[in-house]
PDB file of C-alpha atoms in Angstrom:
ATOM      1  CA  UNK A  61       0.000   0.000   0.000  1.00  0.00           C
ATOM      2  CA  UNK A  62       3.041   2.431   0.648  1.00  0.00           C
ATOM      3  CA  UNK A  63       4.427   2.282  -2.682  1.00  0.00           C
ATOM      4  CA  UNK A  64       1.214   3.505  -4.145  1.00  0.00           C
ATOM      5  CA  UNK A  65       1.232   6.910  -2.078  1.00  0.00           C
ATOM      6  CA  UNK A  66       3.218   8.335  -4.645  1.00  0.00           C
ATOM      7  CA  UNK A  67       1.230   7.300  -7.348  1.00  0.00           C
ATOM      8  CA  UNK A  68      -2.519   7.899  -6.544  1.00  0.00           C
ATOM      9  CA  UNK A  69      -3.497  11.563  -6.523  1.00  0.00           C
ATOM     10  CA  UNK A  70      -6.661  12.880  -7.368  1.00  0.00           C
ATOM     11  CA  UNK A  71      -6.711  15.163 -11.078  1.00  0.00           C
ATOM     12  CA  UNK A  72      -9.996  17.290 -10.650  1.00  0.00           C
ATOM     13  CA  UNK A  73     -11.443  17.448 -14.009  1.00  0.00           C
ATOM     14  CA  UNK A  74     -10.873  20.833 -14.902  1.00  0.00           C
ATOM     15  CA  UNK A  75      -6.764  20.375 -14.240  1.00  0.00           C
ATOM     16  CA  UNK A  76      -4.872  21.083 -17.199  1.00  0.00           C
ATOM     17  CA  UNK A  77      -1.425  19.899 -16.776  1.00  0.00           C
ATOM     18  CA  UNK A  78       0.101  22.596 -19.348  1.00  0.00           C
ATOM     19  CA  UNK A  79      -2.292  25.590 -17.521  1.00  0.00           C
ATOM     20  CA  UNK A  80      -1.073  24.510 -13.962  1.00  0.00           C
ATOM     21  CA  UNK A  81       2.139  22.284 -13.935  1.00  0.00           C
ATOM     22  CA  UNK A  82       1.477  20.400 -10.773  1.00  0.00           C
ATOM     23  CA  UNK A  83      -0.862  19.806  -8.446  1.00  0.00           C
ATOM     24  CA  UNK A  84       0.410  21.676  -5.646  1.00  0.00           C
ATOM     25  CA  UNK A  85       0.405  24.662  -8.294  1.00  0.00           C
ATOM     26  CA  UNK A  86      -3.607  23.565  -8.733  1.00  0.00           C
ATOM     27  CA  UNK A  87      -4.132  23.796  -5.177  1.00  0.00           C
ATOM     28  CA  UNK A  88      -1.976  27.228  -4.612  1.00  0.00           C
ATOM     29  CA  UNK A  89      -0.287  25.072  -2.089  1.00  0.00           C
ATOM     30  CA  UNK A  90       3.623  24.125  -1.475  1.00  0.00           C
ATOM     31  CA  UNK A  91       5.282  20.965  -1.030  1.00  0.00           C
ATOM     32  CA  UNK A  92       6.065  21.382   2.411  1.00  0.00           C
ATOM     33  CA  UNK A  93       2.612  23.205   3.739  1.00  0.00           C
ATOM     34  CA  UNK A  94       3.058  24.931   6.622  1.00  0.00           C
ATOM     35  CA  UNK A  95       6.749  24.536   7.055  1.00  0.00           C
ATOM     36  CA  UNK A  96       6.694  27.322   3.696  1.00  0.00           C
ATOM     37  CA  UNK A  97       4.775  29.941   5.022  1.00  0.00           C
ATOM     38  CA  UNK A  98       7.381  32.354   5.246  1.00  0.00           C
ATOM     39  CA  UNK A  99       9.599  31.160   2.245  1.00  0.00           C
ATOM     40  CA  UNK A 100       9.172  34.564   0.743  1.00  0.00           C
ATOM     41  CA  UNK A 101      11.145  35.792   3.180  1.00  0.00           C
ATOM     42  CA  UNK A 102      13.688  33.652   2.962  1.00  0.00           C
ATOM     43  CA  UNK A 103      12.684  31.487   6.095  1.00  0.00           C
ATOM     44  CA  UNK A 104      11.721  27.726   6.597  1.00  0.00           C
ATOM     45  CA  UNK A 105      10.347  26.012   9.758  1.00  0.00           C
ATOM     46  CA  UNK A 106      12.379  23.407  10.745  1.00  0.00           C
ATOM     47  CA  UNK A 107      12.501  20.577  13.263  1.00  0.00           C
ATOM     48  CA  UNK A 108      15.495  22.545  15.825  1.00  0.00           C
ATOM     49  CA  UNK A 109      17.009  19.735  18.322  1.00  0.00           C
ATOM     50  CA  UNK A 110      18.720  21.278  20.971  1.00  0.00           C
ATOM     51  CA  UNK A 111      22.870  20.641  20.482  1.00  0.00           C
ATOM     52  CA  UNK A 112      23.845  21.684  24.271  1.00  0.00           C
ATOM     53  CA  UNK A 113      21.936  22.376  27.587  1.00  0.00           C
ATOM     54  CA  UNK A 114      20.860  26.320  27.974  1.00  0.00           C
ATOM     55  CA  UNK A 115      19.403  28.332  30.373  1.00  0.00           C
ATOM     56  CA  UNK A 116      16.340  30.443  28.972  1.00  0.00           C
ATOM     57  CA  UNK A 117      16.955  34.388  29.875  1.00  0.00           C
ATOM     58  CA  UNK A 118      13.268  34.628  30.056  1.00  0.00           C
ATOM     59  CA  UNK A 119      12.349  32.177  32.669  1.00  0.00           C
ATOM     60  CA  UNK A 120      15.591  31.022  33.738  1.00  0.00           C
ATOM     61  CA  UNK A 121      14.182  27.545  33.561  1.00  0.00           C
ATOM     62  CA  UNK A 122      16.736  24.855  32.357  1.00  0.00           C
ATOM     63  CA  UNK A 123      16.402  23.086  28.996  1.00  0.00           C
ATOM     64  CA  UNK A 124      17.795  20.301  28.154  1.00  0.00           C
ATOM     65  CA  UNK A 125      19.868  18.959  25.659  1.00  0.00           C
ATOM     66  CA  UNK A 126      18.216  17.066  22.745  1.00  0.00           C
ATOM     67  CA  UNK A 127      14.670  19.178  23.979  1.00  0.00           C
ATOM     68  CA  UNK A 128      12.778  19.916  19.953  1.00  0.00           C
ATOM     69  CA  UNK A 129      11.508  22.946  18.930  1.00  0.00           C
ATOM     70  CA  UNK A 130       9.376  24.172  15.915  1.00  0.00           C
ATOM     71  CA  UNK A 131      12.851  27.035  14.545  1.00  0.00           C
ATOM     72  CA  UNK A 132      12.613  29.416  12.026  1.00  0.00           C
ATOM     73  CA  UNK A 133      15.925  28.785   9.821  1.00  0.00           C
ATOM     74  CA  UNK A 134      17.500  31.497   7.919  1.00  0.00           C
ATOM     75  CA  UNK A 135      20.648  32.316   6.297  1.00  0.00           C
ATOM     76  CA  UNK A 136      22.520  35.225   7.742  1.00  0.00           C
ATOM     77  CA  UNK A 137      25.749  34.809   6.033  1.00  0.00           C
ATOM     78  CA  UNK A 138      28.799  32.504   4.933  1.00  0.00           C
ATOM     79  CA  UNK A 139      32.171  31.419   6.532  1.00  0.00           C
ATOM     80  CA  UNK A 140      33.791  31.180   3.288  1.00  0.00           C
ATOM     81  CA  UNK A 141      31.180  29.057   1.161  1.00  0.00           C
ATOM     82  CA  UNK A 142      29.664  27.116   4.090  1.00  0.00           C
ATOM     83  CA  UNK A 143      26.428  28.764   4.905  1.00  0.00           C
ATOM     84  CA  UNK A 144      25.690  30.259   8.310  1.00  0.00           C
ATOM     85  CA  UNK A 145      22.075  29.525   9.535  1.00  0.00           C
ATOM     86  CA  UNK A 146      20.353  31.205  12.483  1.00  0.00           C
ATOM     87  CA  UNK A 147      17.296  29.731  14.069  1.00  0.00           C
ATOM     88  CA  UNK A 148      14.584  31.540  15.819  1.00  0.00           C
ATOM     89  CA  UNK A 149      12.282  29.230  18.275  1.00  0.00           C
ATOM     90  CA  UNK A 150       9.983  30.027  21.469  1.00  0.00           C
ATOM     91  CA  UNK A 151      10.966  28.696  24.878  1.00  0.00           C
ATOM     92  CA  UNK A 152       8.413  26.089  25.765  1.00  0.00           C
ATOM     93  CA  UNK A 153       8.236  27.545  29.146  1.00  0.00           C
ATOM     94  CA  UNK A 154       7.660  31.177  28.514  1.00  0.00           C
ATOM     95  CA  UNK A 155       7.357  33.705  25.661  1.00  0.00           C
ATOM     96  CA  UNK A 156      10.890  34.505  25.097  1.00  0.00           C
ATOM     97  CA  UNK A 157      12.590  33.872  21.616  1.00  0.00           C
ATOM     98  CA  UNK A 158      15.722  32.045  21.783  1.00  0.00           C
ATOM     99  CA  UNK A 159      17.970  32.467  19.001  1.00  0.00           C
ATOM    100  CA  UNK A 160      20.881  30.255  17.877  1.00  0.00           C
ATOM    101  CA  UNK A 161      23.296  29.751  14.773  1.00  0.00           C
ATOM    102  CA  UNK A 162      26.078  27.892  13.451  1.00  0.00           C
ATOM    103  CA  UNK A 163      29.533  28.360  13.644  1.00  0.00           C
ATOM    104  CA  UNK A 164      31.129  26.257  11.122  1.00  0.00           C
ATOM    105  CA  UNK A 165      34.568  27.494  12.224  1.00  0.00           C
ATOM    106  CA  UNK A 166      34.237  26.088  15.431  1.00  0.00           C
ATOM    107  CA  UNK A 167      31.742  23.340  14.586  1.00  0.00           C
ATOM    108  CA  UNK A 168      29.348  24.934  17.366  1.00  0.00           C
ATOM    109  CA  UNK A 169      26.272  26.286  17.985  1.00  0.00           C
ATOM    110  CA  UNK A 170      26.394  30.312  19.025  1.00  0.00           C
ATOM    111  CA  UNK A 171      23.536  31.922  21.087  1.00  0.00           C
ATOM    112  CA  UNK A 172      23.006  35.097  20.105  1.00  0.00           C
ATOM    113  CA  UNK A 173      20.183  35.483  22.219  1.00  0.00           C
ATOM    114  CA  UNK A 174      17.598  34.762  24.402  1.00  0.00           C
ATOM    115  CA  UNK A 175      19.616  32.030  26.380  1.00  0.00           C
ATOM    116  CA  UNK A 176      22.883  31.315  27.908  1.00  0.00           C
ATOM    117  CA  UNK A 177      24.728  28.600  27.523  1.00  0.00           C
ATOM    118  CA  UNK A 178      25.490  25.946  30.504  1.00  0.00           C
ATOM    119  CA  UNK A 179      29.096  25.924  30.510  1.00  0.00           C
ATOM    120  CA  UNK A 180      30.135  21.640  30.490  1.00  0.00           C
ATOM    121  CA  UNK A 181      32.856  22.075  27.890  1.00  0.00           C
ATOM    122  CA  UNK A 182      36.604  21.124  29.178  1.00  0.00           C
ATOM    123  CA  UNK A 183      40.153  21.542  27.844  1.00  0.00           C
ATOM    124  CA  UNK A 184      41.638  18.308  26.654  1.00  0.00           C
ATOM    125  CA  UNK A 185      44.971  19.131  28.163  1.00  0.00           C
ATOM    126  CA  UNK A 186      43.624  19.914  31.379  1.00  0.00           C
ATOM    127  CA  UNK A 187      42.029  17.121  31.294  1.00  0.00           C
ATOM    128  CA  UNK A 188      45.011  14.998  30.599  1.00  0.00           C
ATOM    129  CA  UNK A 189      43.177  13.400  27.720  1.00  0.00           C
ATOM    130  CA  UNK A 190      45.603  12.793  24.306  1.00  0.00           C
ATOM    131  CA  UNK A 191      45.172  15.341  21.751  1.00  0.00           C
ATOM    132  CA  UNK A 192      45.195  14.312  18.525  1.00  0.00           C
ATOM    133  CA  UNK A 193      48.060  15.126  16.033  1.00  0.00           C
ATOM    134  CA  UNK A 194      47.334  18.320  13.267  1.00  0.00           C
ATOM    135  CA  UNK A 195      47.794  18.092   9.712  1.00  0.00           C
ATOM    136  CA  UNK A 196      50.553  20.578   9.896  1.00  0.00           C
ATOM    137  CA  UNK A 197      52.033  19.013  12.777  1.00  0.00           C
ATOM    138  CA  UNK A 198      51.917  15.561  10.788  1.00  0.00           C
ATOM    139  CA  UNK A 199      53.823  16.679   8.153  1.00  0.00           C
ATOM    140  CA  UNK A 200      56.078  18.573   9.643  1.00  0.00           C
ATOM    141  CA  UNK A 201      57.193  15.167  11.668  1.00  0.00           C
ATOM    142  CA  UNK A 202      57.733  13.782   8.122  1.00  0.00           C
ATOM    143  CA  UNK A 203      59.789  16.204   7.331  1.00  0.00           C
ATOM    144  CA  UNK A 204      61.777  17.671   9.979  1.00  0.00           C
ATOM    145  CA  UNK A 205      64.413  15.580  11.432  1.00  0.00           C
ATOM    146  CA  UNK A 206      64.901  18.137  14.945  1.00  0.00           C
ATOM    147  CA  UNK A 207      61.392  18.636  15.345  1.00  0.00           C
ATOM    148  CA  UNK A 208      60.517  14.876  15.393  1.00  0.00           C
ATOM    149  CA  UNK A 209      63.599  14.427  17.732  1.00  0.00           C
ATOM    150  CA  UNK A 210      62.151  17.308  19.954  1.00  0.00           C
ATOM    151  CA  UNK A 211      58.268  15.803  19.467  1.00  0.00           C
ATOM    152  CA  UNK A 212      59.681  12.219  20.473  1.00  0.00           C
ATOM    153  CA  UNK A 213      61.314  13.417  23.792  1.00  0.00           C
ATOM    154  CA  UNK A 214      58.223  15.070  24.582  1.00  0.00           C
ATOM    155  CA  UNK A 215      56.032  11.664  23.641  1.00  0.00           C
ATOM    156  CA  UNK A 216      58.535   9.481  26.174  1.00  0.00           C
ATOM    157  CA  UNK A 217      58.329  11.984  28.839  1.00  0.00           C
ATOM    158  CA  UNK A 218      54.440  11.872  28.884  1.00  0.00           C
ATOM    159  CA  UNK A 219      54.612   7.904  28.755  1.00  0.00           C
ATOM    160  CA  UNK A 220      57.216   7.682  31.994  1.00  0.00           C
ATOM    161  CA  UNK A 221      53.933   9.973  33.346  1.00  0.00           C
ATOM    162  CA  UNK A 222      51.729   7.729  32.397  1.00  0.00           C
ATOM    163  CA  UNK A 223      53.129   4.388  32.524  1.00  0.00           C
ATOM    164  CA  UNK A 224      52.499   3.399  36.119  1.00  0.00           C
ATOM    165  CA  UNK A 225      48.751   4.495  35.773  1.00  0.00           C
ATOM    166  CA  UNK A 226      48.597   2.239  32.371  1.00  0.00           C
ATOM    167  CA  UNK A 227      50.167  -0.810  34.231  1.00  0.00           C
ATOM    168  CA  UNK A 228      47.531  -0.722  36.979  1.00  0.00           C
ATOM    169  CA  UNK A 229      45.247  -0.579  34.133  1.00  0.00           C
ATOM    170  CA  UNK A 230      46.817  -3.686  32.253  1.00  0.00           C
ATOM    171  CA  UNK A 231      46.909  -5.548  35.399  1.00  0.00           C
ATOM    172  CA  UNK A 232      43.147  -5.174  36.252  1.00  0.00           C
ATOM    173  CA  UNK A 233      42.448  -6.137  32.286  1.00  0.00           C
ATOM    174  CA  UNK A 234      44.899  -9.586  32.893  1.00  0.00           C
ATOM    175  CA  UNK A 235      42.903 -10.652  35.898  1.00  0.00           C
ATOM    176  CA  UNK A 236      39.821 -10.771  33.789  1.00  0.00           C
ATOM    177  CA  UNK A 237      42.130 -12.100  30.841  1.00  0.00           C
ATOM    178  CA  UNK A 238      40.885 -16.169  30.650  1.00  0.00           C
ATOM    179  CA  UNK A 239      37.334 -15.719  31.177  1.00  0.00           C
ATOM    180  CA  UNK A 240      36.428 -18.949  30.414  1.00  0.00           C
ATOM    181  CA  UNK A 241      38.981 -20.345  32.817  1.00  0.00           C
ATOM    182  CA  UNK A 242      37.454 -18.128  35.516  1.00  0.00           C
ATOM    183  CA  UNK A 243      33.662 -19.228  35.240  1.00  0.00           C
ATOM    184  CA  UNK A 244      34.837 -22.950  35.334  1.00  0.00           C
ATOM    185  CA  UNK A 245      36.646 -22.470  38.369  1.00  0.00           C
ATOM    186  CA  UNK A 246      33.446 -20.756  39.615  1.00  0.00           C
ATOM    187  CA  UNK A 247      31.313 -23.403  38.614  1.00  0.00           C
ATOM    188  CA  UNK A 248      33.524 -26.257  39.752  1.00  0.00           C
ATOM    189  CA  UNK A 249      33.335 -24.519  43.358  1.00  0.00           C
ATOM    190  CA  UNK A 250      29.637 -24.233  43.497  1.00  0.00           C
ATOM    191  CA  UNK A 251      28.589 -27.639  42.301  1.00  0.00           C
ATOM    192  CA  UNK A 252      29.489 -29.506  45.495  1.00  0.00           C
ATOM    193  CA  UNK A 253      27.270 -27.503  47.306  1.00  0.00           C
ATOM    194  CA  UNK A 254      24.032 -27.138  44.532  1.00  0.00           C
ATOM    195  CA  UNK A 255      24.435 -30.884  44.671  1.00  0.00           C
ATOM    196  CA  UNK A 256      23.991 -30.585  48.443  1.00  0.00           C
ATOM    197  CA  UNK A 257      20.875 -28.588  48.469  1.00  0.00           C
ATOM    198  CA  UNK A 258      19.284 -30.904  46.216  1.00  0.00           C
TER     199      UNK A 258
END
């Protein structure tokens, strides 16, 4: 039945398909309905997730991350040919407009207003997590013999660091190594006294 959605419209009598062109033409209608209202302007309702928890400057009343709203999406500009999109939504809990856009230079979402953001981003050398290497960095370790000398004594220092933190690790992972060892042991220990019971 799905496949014939497509395929079974209803052609009034008086449609002319050289006079009108489509249906939706027929009709005086769009494609996507309501979403189009306010395409003249240059502005399409969307289906906004939100990408970060906020609070709303209106009611100061948290909202989540992942919390959909009903966004106006424009474009305000470019960051050199990627597009730059603002969306305009109501808070769910009040009246105030909260207004967002991309920032493809950062891969982020900006507020520009109507909310603040809750601040649960971290540096990943404060958090002693391992960045990974740049392009430019990559290639200059291909290429330059001192730098990749300098980059290496860096790399051992932050192992000697790390290394007795990693061996605790790797000796909790080799307990757990032989699984299947482990749950016969187990199971040779109970049996005696299941056996009992019975």
């Amino acid at each position: 039945m799905g496949e014939r959605k497509g395929q079974n419209k209803y052609y009034p009598p008086d449609f002319n398909p050289e006079k009108h062109g489509s249906l939706n033409r027929y009709h005086n209608s769009h494609p996507l309905r309501e979403r189009a209202r306010k395409l003249s302007q240059g502005i399409l309702v969307i289906r906004f997730e939100m990408p970060y928890n906020i609070w709303c400057d209106g009611c100061k009343n948290h909202i989540g991350m992942g919390v959909r709203y009903n966004a106006e999406k424009k474009k305000v500009g470019n960051y050199y040919t990627t597009p730059i999109y603002r969306f305009r939504m109501k808070c769910h809990l009040c009246v105030n407009y909260i207004e967002m856009q991309t920032d493809p230079a950062n891969c982020d979402y900006v507020i520009v207003s109507g909310a603040s953001r809750k601040e649960e981003r971290w540096d990943m050398e404060d958090n002693e997590q391992v960045l990974t290497t740049e392009h430019e960095k990559k290639e200059k370790l291909e290429t330059d013999a001192m730098f990749r000398l300098e980059h290496g004594e860096a790399d051992r220092s932050t192992l000697k660091k790390a290394l007795p933190t990693l061996s605790h690790i790797q000796e909790a992972q080799n307990a757990w190594k032989d699984d299947f060892a482990l749950n016969s042991m187990l199971r040779r220990h109970f049996r005696p006294m299941r056996t009992n019971r019975n």
